XYZ file of C-alpha atoms in Angstrom:
712
model
C 202.177 68.605 103.671
C 199.781 68.409 100.712
C 196.465 69.637 102.032
C 193.634 72.020 101.299
C 193.726 75.180 103.342
C 191.599 74.702 106.467
C 190.350 78.246 105.958
C 188.247 77.099 102.999
C 185.725 75.330 105.233
C 185.406 78.411 107.429
C 185.103 80.688 104.411
C 182.375 78.522 102.926
C 180.397 78.546 106.148
C 180.634 82.309 106.197
C 179.610 82.558 102.551
C 176.608 80.305 102.943
C 175.363 82.035 106.052
C 175.952 85.710 105.246
C 174.436 88.630 103.321
C 175.036 92.219 102.260
C 173.418 95.145 104.043
C 171.349 97.285 101.737
C 168.705 99.862 102.489
C 167.779 100.394 98.862
C 164.652 98.218 98.976
C 161.502 100.038 97.972
C 160.140 100.260 101.479
C 156.900 102.044 100.729
C 153.561 101.584 102.398
C 151.082 99.717 100.197
C 147.625 98.269 100.495
C 149.101 94.777 100.258
C 151.733 95.459 102.923
C 150.997 98.537 105.054
C 154.137 97.944 107.148
C 156.686 97.798 104.325
C 158.069 101.166 105.450
C 159.703 99.327 108.355
C 162.120 97.770 105.846
C 163.865 101.154 105.609
C 166.441 100.172 108.216
C 167.689 103.574 109.386
C 164.806 105.845 108.394
C 163.674 108.164 111.196
C 160.141 106.781 111.078
C 161.402 103.206 111.373
C 163.878 103.940 114.161
C 161.319 105.937 116.144
C 159.051 102.898 115.990
C 161.921 100.637 117.134
C 162.822 102.883 120.053
C 159.198 103.030 121.145
C 158.889 99.224 121.150
C 162.181 98.826 122.988
C 161.024 101.288 125.641
C 157.674 99.551 126.110
C 159.376 96.172 126.598
C 162.054 97.575 128.906
C 159.513 99.503 130.985
C 157.546 96.332 131.639
C 160.179 93.614 131.938
C 163.124 95.483 133.437
C 160.907 96.639 136.287
C 160.424 93.032 137.377
C 162.840 91.685 140.035
C 163.384 88.500 138.025
C 164.919 90.478 135.147
C 167.892 91.708 137.183
C 168.413 88.242 138.659
C 168.478 86.701 135.189
C 170.743 89.438 133.835
C 173.258 88.908 136.648
C 173.241 85.139 136.059
C 173.857 85.590 132.342
C 176.693 88.065 132.913
C 178.305 85.740 135.439
C 178.352 82.902 132.903
C 179.470 85.066 129.978
C 182.324 86.680 131.911
C 183.378 83.523 133.734
C 187.155 83.340 133.987
C 187.193 79.567 133.584
C 185.510 79.586 130.175
C 187.488 77.479 127.721
C 188.942 79.631 124.962
C 188.006 78.654 121.433
C 191.421 78.414 119.799
C 193.135 78.081 116.458
C 196.701 76.804 116.133
C 199.384 78.340 113.931
C 202.778 76.758 114.334
C 203.916 76.972 117.952
C 201.136 79.375 118.954
C 197.439 79.144 119.775
C 195.146 82.120 119.141
C 191.870 83.153 120.744
C 189.325 85.999 120.682
C 188.277 86.763 124.263
C 185.630 89.007 125.827
C 185.056 89.620 129.546
C 184.150 92.415 131.958
C 187.537 94.124 131.430
C 187.455 93.659 127.660
C 183.822 94.124 126.574
C 184.770 94.531 122.902
C 187.311 91.742 123.154
C 191.007 91.105 122.613
C 192.586 88.875 119.997
C 195.424 87.158 121.842
C 197.932 84.317 121.620
C 199.906 81.960 123.840
C 202.652 79.403 123.329
C 201.313 75.957 122.450
C 203.466 74.206 125.062
C 202.144 76.480 127.820
C 198.546 76.065 126.713
C 198.861 72.257 126.721
C 199.892 72.469 130.379
C 197.080 74.884 131.237
C 199.561 77.672 131.924
C 199.004 80.029 129.004
C 200.720 83.407 129.141
C 198.462 85.378 126.848
C 199.871 88.138 124.653
C 197.417 90.702 123.303
C 197.616 90.876 119.512
C 194.753 93.312 118.885
C 192.746 95.159 121.545
C 189.297 95.975 120.132
C 188.367 98.243 123.039
C 191.415 100.369 122.296
C 190.684 100.197 118.569
C 187.195 101.584 119.212
C 188.648 104.411 121.272
C 191.030 105.297 118.467
C 188.532 104.963 115.613
C 185.078 106.463 115.262
C 182.236 103.935 115.164
C 181.340 100.605 116.758
C 183.894 98.128 115.443
C 183.687 94.362 115.921
C 186.513 91.882 115.321
C 185.635 89.260 112.687
C 188.827 87.230 112.391
C 192.335 86.936 110.959
C 193.635 84.783 108.118
C 197.415 84.358 108.308
C 199.728 83.201 105.532
C 201.377 79.857 106.242
C 203.910 78.580 107.044
C 205.339 81.620 108.870
C 201.980 83.151 109.848
C 203.490 86.621 110.093
C 201.344 88.440 107.537
C 197.630 88.317 108.319
C 194.433 89.627 106.763
C 192.310 91.164 109.521
C 188.558 91.620 109.163
C 186.695 94.230 111.221
C 182.989 95.001 110.974
C 181.343 98.385 111.533
C 178.459 97.475 113.865
C 178.977 93.724 113.954
C 177.383 92.777 110.633
C 178.799 90.490 107.966
C 180.110 93.315 105.807
C 183.730 94.009 106.804
C 186.800 96.162 106.307
C 190.032 94.274 105.532
C 193.514 95.386 106.651
C 196.875 93.636 106.500
C 198.493 92.987 109.879
C 202.058 92.180 110.965
C 201.823 89.471 113.623
C 205.437 89.930 114.789
C 205.080 93.686 115.327
C 201.390 93.361 116.326
C 200.550 96.328 114.110
C 198.625 97.040 110.948
C 200.940 97.351 107.946
C 201.015 100.827 106.472
C 200.417 100.615 102.719
C 199.675 96.902 103.085
C 196.742 95.149 101.454
C 193.451 96.806 102.440
C 189.849 96.893 101.230
C 186.914 99.129 102.173
C 183.715 97.892 103.793
C 182.082 95.180 101.705
C 180.728 91.665 101.680
C 184.054 90.236 100.532
C 185.778 86.896 100.077
C 189.569 87.193 100.157
C 192.339 84.617 100.616
C 196.104 84.412 100.277
C 197.733 82.956 97.177
C 201.219 83.884 98.346
C 202.868 86.761 100.208
C 202.481 89.142 97.271
C 199.145 88.025 95.803
C 195.566 87.767 97.026
C 192.515 86.124 95.544
C 189.874 88.850 95.868
C 186.108 88.818 95.548
C 184.580 92.114 96.674
C 182.460 95.019 95.501
C 184.403 96.229 92.470
C 181.624 98.642 91.504
C 178.303 98.502 89.718
C 177.348 95.004 88.570
C 180.083 93.213 90.511
C 177.804 91.602 93.115
C 175.263 88.799 92.698
C 171.542 89.152 93.297
C 172.226 87.608 96.714
C 174.722 90.349 97.587
C 177.936 88.325 97.261
C 180.930 88.857 94.944
C 180.298 87.624 91.398
C 183.841 88.363 90.193
C 187.061 86.913 91.574
C 190.449 88.442 90.720
C 194.139 87.947 91.420
C 195.565 91.084 93.052
C 199.323 91.745 93.163
C 200.927 93.703 95.974
C 201.674 97.291 94.980
C 199.068 97.390 92.195
C 195.830 99.298 92.337
C 192.821 97.040 92.765
C 191.665 98.127 89.303
C 194.755 96.383 87.868
C 193.867 92.991 89.395
C 193.477 90.174 86.871
C 189.991 88.736 86.498
C 189.968 84.950 86.950
C 186.230 84.259 86.701
C 182.884 86.028 86.505
C 179.615 84.283 87.327
C 176.066 85.184 86.423
C 174.282 87.597 88.802
C 171.711 84.847 89.471
C 174.465 82.692 91.009
C 175.090 83.073 94.730
C 178.859 83.766 94.987
C 182.325 82.988 93.720
C 185.656 82.641 95.537
C 189.183 81.323 94.960
C 191.767 79.732 97.242
C 195.144 77.992 97.211
C 195.701 74.422 98.360
C 199.159 73.332 99.476
C 202.463 75.181 99.349
C 205.451 75.562 97.054
C 205.616 73.130 94.133
C 202.595 71.247 95.487
C 200.344 74.312 95.388
C 197.104 74.124 93.421
C 194.574 76.910 92.935
C 190.823 76.414 92.897
C 187.714 78.483 92.259
C 184.297 77.672 93.664
C 181.112 79.032 92.091
C 178.053 78.801 94.319
C 175.216 78.047 91.894
C 172.652 77.905 94.723
C 172.778 77.597 98.492
C 173.235 73.835 98.199
C 175.061 73.465 94.896
C 178.509 74.523 93.667
C 180.787 74.129 90.691
C 184.434 73.506 91.552
C 187.193 74.559 89.176
C 190.936 74.043 89.146
C 193.140 76.753 87.660
C 195.197 75.147 84.885
C 197.607 77.509 83.134
C 195.648 80.391 84.631
C 192.305 79.171 83.245
C 189.489 77.605 85.321
C 188.774 73.974 84.389
C 185.650 72.442 85.907
C 185.879 69.364 88.127
C 183.391 66.748 86.964
C 181.459 66.354 90.201
C 177.749 66.553 91.049
C 176.935 70.158 91.934
C 175.608 68.984 95.297
C 178.965 67.402 96.254
C 181.171 69.125 98.839
C 184.987 69.125 98.877
C 186.011 68.781 102.530
C 189.774 69.179 102.069
C 192.557 66.853 100.990
C 194.751 64.053 102.243
C 198.175 63.788 100.634
C 197.484 64.135 96.874
C 193.799 63.163 97.187
C 190.777 65.449 97.444
C 188.108 64.474 99.992
C 184.589 64.694 98.566
C 181.270 64.164 100.373
C 178.260 63.137 98.310
C 174.892 64.692 99.102
C 173.030 62.615 96.512
C 173.499 59.290 94.720
C 176.100 59.407 91.926
C 177.115 57.045 89.140
C 180.908 57.139 88.667
C 183.391 54.790 87.021
C 180.694 52.138 86.625
C 179.633 52.251 90.284
C 176.555 53.647 92.017
C 177.745 55.643 95.024
C 175.197 56.464 97.721
C 174.536 59.894 99.177
C 176.459 60.485 102.395
C 179.466 58.517 101.114
C 182.878 60.181 101.460
C 185.287 59.646 98.564
C 188.900 60.452 97.737
C 190.057 61.536 94.278
C 193.158 62.680 92.488
C 192.008 66.035 91.056
C 193.467 65.225 87.640
C 190.851 62.547 86.916
C 188.048 65.059 87.587
C 189.479 67.806 85.372
C 190.340 65.575 82.401
C 194.058 66.201 82.818
C 194.288 62.432 83.221
C 191.916 60.609 80.911
C 192.522 57.005 81.984
C 191.333 56.066 85.484
C 193.663 53.608 87.190
C 193.643 51.797 90.514
C 194.458 54.237 93.291
C 193.108 57.265 91.427
C 190.002 57.256 93.628
C 188.692 55.419 96.645
C 185.650 55.073 98.894
C 186.804 56.458 102.219
C 183.755 56.232 104.472
C 180.112 55.166 104.263
C 178.217 56.380 107.342
C 175.434 54.258 108.836
C 171.791 55.297 108.810
C 171.950 56.708 112.347
C 175.196 58.623 111.737
C 175.975 62.080 110.404
C 179.471 63.314 109.604
C 179.986 66.703 111.237
C 183.564 67.538 110.212
C 186.612 66.140 108.443
C 190.131 67.391 109.249
C 193.424 66.124 107.902
C 197.004 65.878 109.102
C 200.116 64.574 107.349
C 199.215 60.954 108.055
C 195.642 60.827 109.385
C 192.076 61.911 108.722
C 190.078 62.997 111.795
C 186.305 62.617 111.527
C 183.775 63.933 114.037
C 180.308 62.458 113.699
C 176.992 62.029 115.431
C 175.334 58.727 116.291
C 171.710 59.356 117.266
C 172.778 62.968 117.915
C 175.624 61.961 120.275
C 179.213 62.832 119.337
C 182.205 60.605 118.591
C 185.658 61.131 117.040
C 187.391 58.624 114.762
C 190.957 58.802 113.462
C 191.700 57.063 110.149
C 195.074 56.030 108.782
C 196.125 54.075 105.721
C 198.578 51.173 105.579
C 199.174 49.035 102.470
C 196.264 50.733 100.700
C 193.868 49.743 103.493
C 192.074 52.212 105.739
C 191.847 51.489 109.447
C 190.224 53.545 112.166
C 190.283 54.035 115.915
C 187.655 55.731 118.048
C 189.095 58.260 120.489
C 188.062 57.635 124.088
C 185.850 60.503 125.291
C 183.060 60.539 127.889
C 179.730 59.272 126.544
C 176.498 61.040 125.591
C 177.827 64.480 124.775
C 179.118 66.732 122.046
C 182.742 66.598 120.886
C 184.183 69.396 118.760
C 187.699 69.891 117.434
C 189.352 73.119 118.566
C 192.717 72.954 116.800
C 194.702 70.370 114.827
C 198.477 70.104 114.421
C 198.913 69.067 110.805
C 202.414 67.673 111.290
C 202.165 65.645 114.502
C 198.527 64.636 114.139
C 197.800 65.802 117.692
C 194.684 67.858 118.323
C 192.581 69.631 120.916
C 188.962 68.598 121.341
C 186.230 69.862 123.638
C 183.620 67.661 125.298
C 180.412 68.814 126.960
C 176.934 67.510 127.680
C 173.679 69.022 128.846
C 174.758 68.720 132.477
C 178.573 68.494 132.238
C 180.655 71.665 131.799
C 183.034 71.800 128.830
C 186.383 70.063 129.248
C 189.264 70.566 126.828
C 191.332 67.500 125.964
C 194.641 67.173 124.146
C 194.837 64.034 122.020
C 198.284 62.657 121.210
C 198.627 62.066 117.477
C 200.454 58.729 117.848
C 198.846 57.005 120.827
C 195.451 58.828 120.601
C 195.496 59.029 124.379
C 193.476 61.908 125.791
C 194.729 64.291 128.439
C 192.429 66.744 130.204
C 193.903 70.227 129.798
C 191.296 72.423 131.445
C 187.671 72.349 132.556
C 185.146 75.103 132.898
C 183.800 75.735 136.369
C 180.171 74.675 136.733
C 177.761 77.550 136.227
C 175.025 75.356 137.661
C 174.953 72.031 139.482
C 174.002 69.282 137.043
C 173.626 66.487 139.611
C 169.910 67.081 140.394
C 168.999 66.661 136.725
C 168.535 63.820 134.288
C 168.653 63.724 130.497
C 166.331 61.470 128.528
C 165.984 61.032 124.789
C 162.490 60.435 123.452
C 161.143 59.955 119.931
C 157.949 61.666 118.786
C 155.973 60.281 115.851
C 155.457 62.948 113.207
C 152.415 63.260 110.947
C 153.930 61.055 108.218
C 155.092 58.413 110.697
C 158.730 59.534 110.987
C 160.191 59.221 114.481
C 161.814 62.472 115.595
C 164.381 62.467 118.433
C 164.386 65.045 121.187
C 166.231 65.442 124.475
C 164.514 66.400 127.732
C 166.569 67.840 130.602
C 164.662 67.942 133.882
C 164.963 67.476 137.611
C 165.113 63.842 138.667
C 162.056 64.478 140.848
C 159.976 66.065 138.095
C 156.324 65.012 138.331
C 154.547 64.316 135.063
C 151.483 66.328 135.989
C 151.207 68.667 133.020
C 152.262 71.687 135.066
C 155.987 72.005 134.371
C 157.145 75.210 132.627
C 158.835 73.766 129.536
C 161.077 75.425 126.957
C 161.629 73.851 123.499
C 164.595 75.087 121.486
C 165.000 74.000 117.864
C 166.224 75.039 114.419
C 165.281 72.602 111.652
C 167.151 73.823 108.585
C 170.351 74.190 106.555
C 171.768 70.814 107.734
C 172.524 72.294 111.161
C 172.513 69.790 114.009
C 171.493 70.674 117.564
C 173.790 68.694 119.837
C 174.045 68.340 123.640
C 175.599 71.502 125.055
C 176.146 72.797 128.543
C 174.047 75.801 129.480
C 176.948 77.689 130.978
C 179.151 77.475 127.909
C 179.249 80.609 125.797
C 177.965 78.899 122.660
C 175.006 77.323 124.469
C 173.690 80.603 125.822
C 171.583 81.016 122.685
C 169.429 78.356 124.331
C 170.398 79.023 127.956
C 168.677 76.759 130.420
C 170.902 76.231 133.508
C 170.460 78.709 136.318
C 168.083 80.765 134.198
C 165.693 77.863 133.604
C 166.406 74.470 135.223
C 167.357 75.838 138.636
C 164.091 77.783 138.697
C 161.996 74.667 138.118
C 161.811 74.526 134.337
C 162.158 71.656 131.878
C 164.384 72.162 128.813
C 163.882 70.377 125.476
C 166.199 70.222 122.443
C 164.341 68.946 119.357
C 166.225 67.394 116.402
C 163.592 67.946 113.742
C 163.994 67.360 110.009
C 165.663 70.055 107.975
C 168.651 69.826 110.298
C 171.592 67.463 109.923
C 171.058 64.953 112.723
C 170.867 61.969 110.365
C 172.730 63.190 107.307
C 171.647 64.560 103.912
C 168.316 62.701 103.818
C 167.230 64.240 107.131
C 167.824 67.669 105.642
C 166.392 67.040 102.178
C 163.184 65.513 103.548
C 162.187 69.005 104.789
C 163.345 71.065 101.837
C 161.371 73.329 99.475
C 157.841 71.932 99.031
C 158.427 69.650 102.044
C 159.474 72.453 104.415
C 156.319 71.921 106.461
C 157.773 68.581 107.596
C 159.970 70.620 109.978
C 156.898 72.216 111.494
C 155.016 68.925 111.704
C 158.006 67.386 113.510
C 158.171 70.281 115.966
C 154.450 70.085 116.639
C 154.764 66.324 117.141
C 157.399 66.943 119.828
C 155.118 69.478 121.541
C 152.184 67.049 121.413
C 154.368 64.226 122.734
C 155.435 66.355 125.711
C 151.796 67.112 126.421
C 150.776 63.468 125.969
C 153.447 62.393 128.452
C 152.106 65.063 130.833
C 155.531 66.615 131.120
C 153.770 69.888 130.367
C 150.609 71.410 128.877
C 150.015 74.217 126.348
C 149.694 76.978 128.935
C 153.101 75.988 130.366
C 154.886 75.354 127.056
C 157.232 77.964 125.569
C 159.134 77.718 122.283
C 162.232 79.470 120.971
C 164.147 79.658 117.708
C 166.446 82.099 115.955
C 167.081 82.848 112.260
C 165.615 79.835 110.423
C 164.498 78.753 113.893
C 162.687 82.099 114.145
C 160.790 81.137 111.003
C 160.105 77.758 112.610
C 158.474 79.177 115.742
C 156.701 81.880 113.725
C 155.233 79.278 111.385
C 154.157 76.847 114.090
C 152.627 79.573 116.294
C 150.403 80.634 113.387
C 149.663 76.999 112.422
C 149.020 75.692 115.938
C 148.567 78.586 118.393
C 146.695 76.194 120.684
C 149.902 74.291 121.493
C 151.910 77.056 123.171
C 151.796 79.602 125.953
C 154.780 81.754 124.919
C 157.111 82.298 121.958
C 160.625 83.749 121.674
C 161.281 84.582 118.020
C 164.860 85.735 117.299
C 166.385 87.428 114.206
C 163.702 85.646 112.184
C 162.570 85.217 108.615
C 158.812 85.808 108.656
C 157.716 87.457 105.403
C 158.437 84.678 102.920
C 156.808 86.629 100.092
C 159.602 89.218 100.152
C 162.479 87.372 101.834
C 164.333 86.867 98.547
C 164.391 90.639 97.973
C 165.882 91.458 101.367
C 169.643 91.240 101.989
C 170.937 87.660 101.619
C 167.489 86.199 101.070
C 167.999 85.318 97.408
C 170.799 82.937 98.387
C 168.371 80.810 100.427
C 165.966 79.987 97.612
C 167.582 76.538 97.441
C 166.231 75.939 100.953
C 162.795 77.555 100.751
C 161.951 78.196 97.086
C 161.326 81.263 94.939
C 158.168 83.157 95.951
C 158.110 84.878 92.553
C 157.296 81.539 90.905
C 153.555 80.914 91.501
C 153.916 77.159 91.965
C 156.570 77.661 94.638
C 154.794 80.516 96.365
C 151.759 78.248 96.643
C 153.542 75.953 99.112
C 155.436 78.763 100.831
C 152.267 80.782 101.322
C 150.809 77.900 103.306
C 153.271 78.499 106.162
C 154.635 82.065 105.763
C 153.961 83.582 109.217
C 153.460 87.176 108.057
C 150.849 86.190 105.492
C 149.083 83.682 107.772
C 148.598 85.944 110.776
C 144.879 86.250 111.515
C 142.652 88.477 113.584
C 140.674 87.242 116.578
C 142.978 84.305 117.305
C 144.357 83.298 120.685
C 148.077 83.505 119.863
C 150.690 82.759 122.519
C 152.506 85.713 124.103
C 155.253 86.619 121.620
C 158.670 88.218 122.167
C 160.675 89.299 119.105
C 164.344 90.230 119.056
C 166.560 91.366 116.199
C 169.394 93.784 115.381
C 169.395 97.017 113.396
C 172.780 96.029 112.000
C 171.790 92.521 110.962
C 172.929 92.431 107.335
C 172.056 88.761 106.929
C 168.370 88.435 107.881
C 166.676 91.794 107.430
C 165.303 93.299 110.684
C 162.187 94.205 108.704
C 160.908 90.652 109.187
C 160.608 90.998 112.956
C 159.543 94.649 112.752
C 156.694 94.034 110.323
C 155.384 90.942 112.124
C 155.363 92.766 115.454
C 153.665 95.810 113.928
C 151.029 93.673 112.223
C 150.263 91.809 115.443
C 149.916 95.117 117.283
C 147.544 96.424 114.604
C 145.325 93.397 115.257
C 145.307 94.193 118.956
C 147.697 91.466 120.112
C 150.186 92.321 122.851
C 153.801 91.895 121.700
C 157.188 92.396 123.299
C 160.053 93.606 121.155
C 163.794 94.178 121.497
C 166.064 95.463 118.739
C 169.728 95.954 119.523
C 171.218 98.765 117.445
C 174.404 96.794 116.723
C 175.575 93.214 116.728
C 174.767 91.836 113.283
C 172.952 88.512 112.914
C 174.304 87.359 116.273
C 172.237 90.127 117.833
C 174.953 91.460 120.142
C 178.517 92.769 120.084
C 179.299 92.627 123.812
C 178.532 90.238 126.639
C 176.400 92.906 128.278
C 174.204 93.196 125.186
C 173.793 89.418 125.022
C 172.979 89.215 128.727
C 170.326 91.910 128.308
C 168.643 90.010 125.490
C 168.787 86.694 127.364
C 167.342 88.250 130.516
C 164.480 89.831 128.556
C 163.686 86.548 126.779
C 163.664 84.473 129.958
C 161.691 87.128 131.806
C 159.138 86.758 129.021
C 159.011 82.971 129.385
C 158.743 83.011 133.171
C 156.070 85.728 133.060
C 153.782 83.796 130.731
C 154.390 80.121 131.550
C 153.978 79.895 135.321
């Protein structure tokens, strides 16, 4: 089958979201920033401060009876035996990484496809990370395997020391379930590696001084032959240090194989190249365009801005198909069938994913933030589509796709319905329920309503409210808003008891205790496509905060809650969101949970992966751009003698994506002004904040103890 490697989409997500751990920043105390010393991640002074804050928070919150109740509820959900495994399919096998009470560090395992389809999987352990940690010094976290098709016997395994994004790579024999002695291997680095064939790898890693970009990603990509020293690898492309990253990958197999290189020129722009006679030739596409994969001999390209091509004006959001040769100049004359408009989403739609099989294209999308799946096929040069029949008003995500048969697994869930895994037949598109997760809370007493708040510029912003059917609109309901508002990420309906949804847990830990939960789809995210994201970019970033504040005001206006009963939570970019809005509008909230956040926007581009996000926020070293960033940067806008809401920070010492110094410095500055703060820093776990279910349960219990303590 002629197709782009599915791994490319996963690799790109990892590239765009990751950074490189470095403690070489000049973390010295200064008059301008007296807390800069906290940027020295592992310095004794910094770690002593961290341990002191952790102890203060634990002494107060863990002594409360509610903490242990919340912890037990979180552990029960996280270790639930009926959780639906997140799978990938390789040939006749499905693979899954699984953690529970018996396997706290997790096992990578597999089962026969036919058994899994009948909900009778007989799991075989491929790699036991608990045993690996016993045999190897350190705290090692599994980060994935990439296996060479079509046999899937040789695999590249990625393992992180401490759970960060920087990894060690080792070659693994899937048949023997062992690492290959003298196989391909690379030391700890922020790397991008993919198979070309069984004896060659495309490698981007730390080759030594000057080989990484300012953002901490590989700036050189090479072709490495088995048996050669890495120093002998052939350089394919070097990019400027001011670029974000570079990587290479192979599309297709055998005679149909094509090799490509992608240069990330900013977070949101890339240059695509095809290797022709060993030399990179640029594809003539807008740098904002994204290649989603391929169907037969055609590349699938999504436009993120309007584009004039072949005498036509093509609108942003449109999905196109091209023969690569007309974009590289290998074919100079464009003929009928060389390119095609595949899909033009409506104003209320956003395309979430595109997957291909031999004969179909599977598209998952949102309509007013509710999921649907469409399967497209082509007959006589005409595209036709069918919508797969799933329950309404939920989120639908693809788990695994069989490229040959067109069949696939998809998971459905809603705010009150536990996840159910369906198998969809590739020919009939009939759905068959394979397995369902046991309810971690009873959803029948609750209702879900979607409201629209009017933002400052008149834009209507959707948000979901999950509450008891008997909720009185009296302004007294403890209410928890969770949001993100950046990087095209969409918040979709998710069940509280599913593993993924526990970042915003709300079932037993919130709803069953009398709370109201709110999921806000503010601008900066991807709810309504590229325009929804771009409208809150760079100098317009404050639109995200205005939208969030409009949702809070709308909840108060409806008397669902009031400021003293309103808590807000966000992590990463969402941590910046809640940090910015708490300093802009402290009068609106009673409590804040601020997780793995960006907060010091003056220095964010100098810390870890920060430079790669300047396409989202701007460059603070340019005065004109700092002028608009300064207006919302939480660290710079913190004031004395202000009635700020009670604030809980959490981060990870081993976060090599968003520097823990952001949370540390903000907490220290608030304390210096006399504000009470609560702080939790896990010493491993990377940007996710935890490596084991127990660590995640601890953080969740602390956060919800904080909310219940300050919002009653």
